[in-house]
Coordinates of C-alpha atoms and ligand atoms in Angstrom, one line a residue:
M10 CA -31.9 -12.3 -13.4
K11 CA -28.7 -11.1 -11.2
I12 CA -25.3 -12.3 -11.9
I13 CA -23.3 -11.6 -8.6
L14 CA -19.5 -12.6 -7.8
D15 CA -18.4 -14.1 -5.1
T16 CA -15.5 -12.7 -4.2
A17 CA -13.4 -10.1 -2.5
H18 CA -10.0 -10.6 -5.2
L19 CA -10.0 -7.2 -6.8
E20 CA -8.4 -8.3 -10.1
D21 CA -11.0 -10.7 -10.9
I22 CA -13.8 -8.4 -9.7
R23 CA -11.7 -6.1 -12.2
K24 CA -11.6 -8.4 -15.0
Y25 CA -15.1 -9.9 -14.9
N26 CA -16.8 -6.5 -14.6
R27 CA -15.2 -5.4 -18.2
I28 CA -16.8 -9.1 -19.2
Y29 CA -20.2 -9.5 -17.7
E30 CA -23.2 -7.4 -17.0
I31 CA -22.5 -8.1 -13.5
A32 CA -25.0 -6.9 -10.5
G33 CA -22.7 -6.9 -7.9
V34 CA -20.0 -8.6 -5.6
T35 CA -21.2 -10.9 -2.6
S36 CA -18.2 -11.3 0.6
N37 CA -18.7 -13.2 4.2
P38 CA -15.8 -13.1 6.2
T39 CA -14.4 -16.2 5.2
I40 CA -14.1 -14.6 1.2
L41 CA -12.4 -11.6 2.8
S42 CA -9.8 -14.1 5.1
R43 CA -8.5 -15.0 1.6
E44 CA -7.6 -12.0 0.2
C45 CA -5.2 -11.2 3.7
A46 CA -5.9 -7.2 3.4
D47 CA -7.2 -4.9 5.4
F48 CA -10.8 -5.0 6.0
F49 CA -12.1 -1.6 5.1
P50 CA -9.3 -0.7 2.4
L51 CA -10.3 -3.7 0.4
L52 CA -14.1 -3.2 0.6
Q53 CA -13.3 0.5 -0.4
N54 CA -11.3 -0.9 -3.4
I55 CA -13.8 -3.0 -4.4
R56 CA -16.9 -0.4 -4.2
Q57 CA -14.4 1.9 -6.1
E58 CA -14.0 -1.3 -9.2
I59 CA -17.9 -1.6 -9.0
G60 CA -19.6 2.2 -8.7
D61 CA -23.0 2.3 -7.3
K62 CA -23.7 -1.5 -8.4
E63 CA -24.6 -4.2 -5.3
L64 CA -22.1 -4.6 -2.8
H65 CA -23.1 -7.3 0.5
V66 CA -20.4 -7.1 3.4
Q67 CA -21.3 -9.5 5.9
V68 CA -21.2 -8.3 10.3
T69 CA -19.7 -10.5 11.8
A70 CA -20.8 -10.0 15.9
S71 CA -23.5 -12.7 16.9
S72 CA -25.4 -10.2 19.0
C73 CA -27.7 -8.0 17.7
T74 CA -26.0 -4.9 19.9
E75 CA -23.0 -5.5 18.1
M76 CA -24.4 -6.5 14.6
L77 CA -25.9 -3.0 14.4
L78 CA -23.1 -1.0 15.2
E79 CA -20.6 -3.3 13.1
A80 CA -23.6 -2.6 10.1
K81 CA -23.5 1.5 11.0
S82 CA -19.4 1.6 10.7
I83 CA -20.3 -0.7 8.0
V84 CA -22.7 1.7 5.8
N85 CA -20.5 4.6 7.5
I86 CA -17.7 3.7 5.2
L87 CA -19.3 2.5 2.6
G88 CA -22.1 4.0 2.0
K89 CA -25.8 3.7 2.6
D90 CA -26.3 1.8 -0.2
T91 CA -24.1 -1.4 1.2
Y92 CA -26.3 -4.3 1.4
I93 CA -25.8 -5.6 5.4
K94 CA -25.8 -9.8 5.1
V95 CA -26.8 -11.1 9.0
P96 CA -26.8 -15.0 9.6
T97 CA -30.3 -15.6 9.6
N98 CA -31.0 -17.1 13.4
E99 CA -33.3 -15.3 16.0
E100 CA -30.7 -12.9 17.0
G101 CA -30.4 -12.4 12.8
I102 CA -34.1 -11.8 12.8
K103 CA -33.9 -9.1 15.1
T104 CA -31.2 -7.6 13.8
I105 CA -32.6 -6.8 10.2
K106 CA -35.9 -6.1 11.3
Q107 CA -33.8 -3.0 13.3
L108 CA -32.3 -2.7 10.3
K109 CA -34.9 -1.9 8.4
H110 CA -36.5 -0.1 10.4
L111 CA -33.0 2.4 9.9
G112 CA -33.6 2.4 6.2
Y113 CA -30.6 -0.5 5.6
K114 CA -30.0 -2.7 2.9
V115 CA -30.2 -6.0 4.1
T116 CA -29.4 -9.4 3.3
A117 CA -30.1 -12.6 5.0
T118 CA -27.5 -15.5 4.9
A119 CA -27.1 -18.9 6.0
I120 CA -30.4 -19.7 4.6
Y121 CA -30.6 -23.8 4.6
T122 CA -34.7 -23.4 5.1
A123 CA -38.1 -22.2 3.5
Q124 CA -38.9 -21.4 7.0
Q125 CA -36.1 -19.4 7.5
A126 CA -36.5 -17.1 4.5
M127 CA -40.0 -16.5 5.4
L128 CA -38.9 -15.7 8.6
A129 CA -36.6 -13.4 7.3
A130 CA -39.1 -11.8 4.2
S131 CA -41.7 -11.2 7.1
V132 CA -39.2 -8.6 8.8
G133 CA -38.4 -7.1 5.6
A134 CA -35.3 -8.4 4.2
D135 CA -34.2 -7.1 0.3
Y136 CA -32.8 -10.6 0.1
V137 CA -32.4 -14.3 0.9
A138 CA -29.5 -16.4 0.3
P139 CA -30.0 -19.8 0.3
Y140 CA -27.2 -22.4 0.2
Y141 CA -27.4 -24.9 -2.8
N142 CA -24.3 -26.8 -2.3
R143 CA -24.2 -26.8 1.3
M144 CA -27.7 -27.7 1.4
N145 CA -26.5 -30.6 -0.4
N146 CA -23.6 -31.4 1.4
L147 CA -26.2 -31.9 4.5
N148 CA -28.6 -34.3 1.9
M149 CA -30.7 -31.6 1.8
D150 CA -33.2 -30.8 -1.5
S151 CA -31.4 -27.6 -2.5
R152 CA -34.2 -27.3 -5.6
Q153 CA -37.0 -28.0 -3.5
T154 CA -35.9 -25.4 -1.3
I155 CA -35.6 -22.7 -3.7
T156 CA -38.8 -23.8 -5.3
E157 CA -40.6 -23.6 -1.8
I158 CA -38.7 -20.2 -1.3
A159 CA -39.6 -18.6 -4.8
T160 CA -44.0 -20.3 -4.4
L161 CA -44.4 -18.5 -1.1
F162 CA -43.1 -14.9 -2.2
K163 CA -45.0 -15.3 -5.3
L164 CA -48.1 -16.3 -3.7
H165 CA -47.9 -13.6 -0.7
H166 CA -46.5 -10.6 -3.1
C167 CA -43.2 -10.7 -0.9
E168 CA -41.0 -8.1 -2.6
T169 CA -38.1 -10.1 -0.8
E170 CA -35.8 -11.3 -3.6
I171 CA -33.8 -14.8 -3.6
L172 CA -30.2 -14.6 -3.8
A173 CA -29.3 -18.3 -4.2
A174 CA -25.8 -18.7 -3.3
S175 CA -22.5 -21.3 -2.3
F176 CA -22.4 -23.7 -5.8
K177 CA -19.6 -25.5 -6.8
N178 CA -20.6 -26.2 -10.3
T179 CA -22.3 -24.2 -12.7
N180 CA -25.6 -27.2 -12.9
Q181 CA -25.8 -25.7 -9.7
I182 CA -26.4 -22.4 -10.5
M183 CA -28.7 -22.9 -13.3
D184 CA -31.1 -25.1 -11.5
A185 CA -31.2 -22.5 -8.6
L186 CA -32.2 -19.6 -11.4
L187 CA -35.2 -22.1 -13.0
C188 CA -36.0 -22.8 -9.2
G189 CA -37.1 -19.1 -9.1
A190 CA -33.8 -17.0 -7.2
H191 CA -33.5 -14.0 -9.0
A192 CA -30.1 -13.5 -8.6
V193 CA -27.1 -15.9 -8.2
T194 CA -23.6 -15.2 -6.4
A195 CA -21.2 -17.6 -7.7
S196 CA -17.1 -17.3 -7.5
P197 CA -16.0 -15.8 -11.3
Q198 CA -14.3 -19.3 -12.2
L199 CA -18.0 -20.8 -12.8
Y200 CA -19.1 -18.0 -15.1
T201 CA -16.0 -18.5 -17.1
Q202 CA -16.5 -22.5 -16.8
M203 CA -20.3 -21.9 -18.8
V204 CA -18.7 -20.2 -21.9
E205 CA -15.2 -22.0 -22.0
S206 CA -15.4 -25.6 -22.9
P207 CA -13.5 -28.2 -25.2
V208 CA -17.0 -28.6 -27.0
I209 CA -17.1 -25.2 -27.2
D210 CA -13.8 -24.5 -28.3
H211 CA -13.9 -27.5 -31.4
A212 CA -16.9 -25.4 -32.5
I213 CA -15.3 -22.2 -32.8
K214 CA -12.1 -23.4 -34.5
E215 CA -14.2 -25.2 -36.7
F216 CA -15.5 -22.0 -37.7
Y217 CA -12.4 -20.1 -38.4
K218 CA -11.3 -23.2 -39.9
D219 CA -14.0 -23.3 -42.8
W220 CA -13.6 -19.3 -43.4
A221 CA -9.8 -20.0 -43.5
S222 CA -10.5 -22.8 -46.3
V223 CA -12.4 -19.7 -48.6
Y224 CA -11.1 -16.5 -47.6
Q225 CA -7.4 -17.1 -45.7
D226 CA -7.0 -14.9 -42.5
K227 CA -9.0 -12.4 -44.3
P228 CA -12.1 -10.9 -41.8
I229 CA -14.9 -9.3 -42.6
Y230 CA -14.4 -5.6 -43.2
E231 CA -11.8 -6.0 -45.6
L232 CA -13.9 -7.6 -47.9
K233 CA -16.1 -5.8 -50.6
Ligands
E4P358 C1 -22.9 -16.0 -0.1 O1 -23.6 -15.2 0.4 C2 -22.1 -17.3 1.0 O2 -21.8 -16.6 1.5 C3 -21.6 -17.9 0.0 O3 -21.9 -18.3 -1.6 C4 -21.0 -19.6 0.4 O4 -20.5 -20.2 -0.1 P1 -19.9 -21.0 0.3 O5 -20.3 -22.4 0.7 O6 -18.3 -22.3 -1.1 O7 -18.7 -21.1 1.7

């Protein structure tokens, strides 16, 4: 099970990389545009921060020829291990196929259906990224789609992994994992929400209070 940060905000990446065992960072043109920074310098800083963990960078062109050129320049600057995110339409499938022949790592993105995932996997994508919340917004069944993809991959001994994305709440993240996603990528603040809440806070404060009622403010390491 892999936890990935869906952000290009360097401070957050630094902070959450220290707290959690993150597997890497994903980005897309929208996420990068929020940082108002130069494309490659920002990604190089992220690469430096996460070391050899996964970095997923999306191409922005629409033709196979141009996506291949973009992928080459991404890999030249950020390293061969960078995952090239390619939107999964027909031109994207053609691009993924060629990138895999060239030995690139590829994440097939903008997945809304099991059919898209199946075709991306058939040309060797390393990951498929189904969009949980965006499917929900369209009244599509995200749980069923991820379950179908997971079943399909298992049934056919497919090595492609499911990297579920597009989350707006913590419940969606858990759902995706329970449906068989191998990895999830989400805004760092959603991971915080999983462990910071009034009820958790209340339980922890009760322990402090009960401890203090007997030992005042002494920590265990000062006791004999
Ligand atoms: C990640 O691969 C996707 O680009 C991202 O999670 C999409 O999220 P959004 O639906 O919140 O834009």
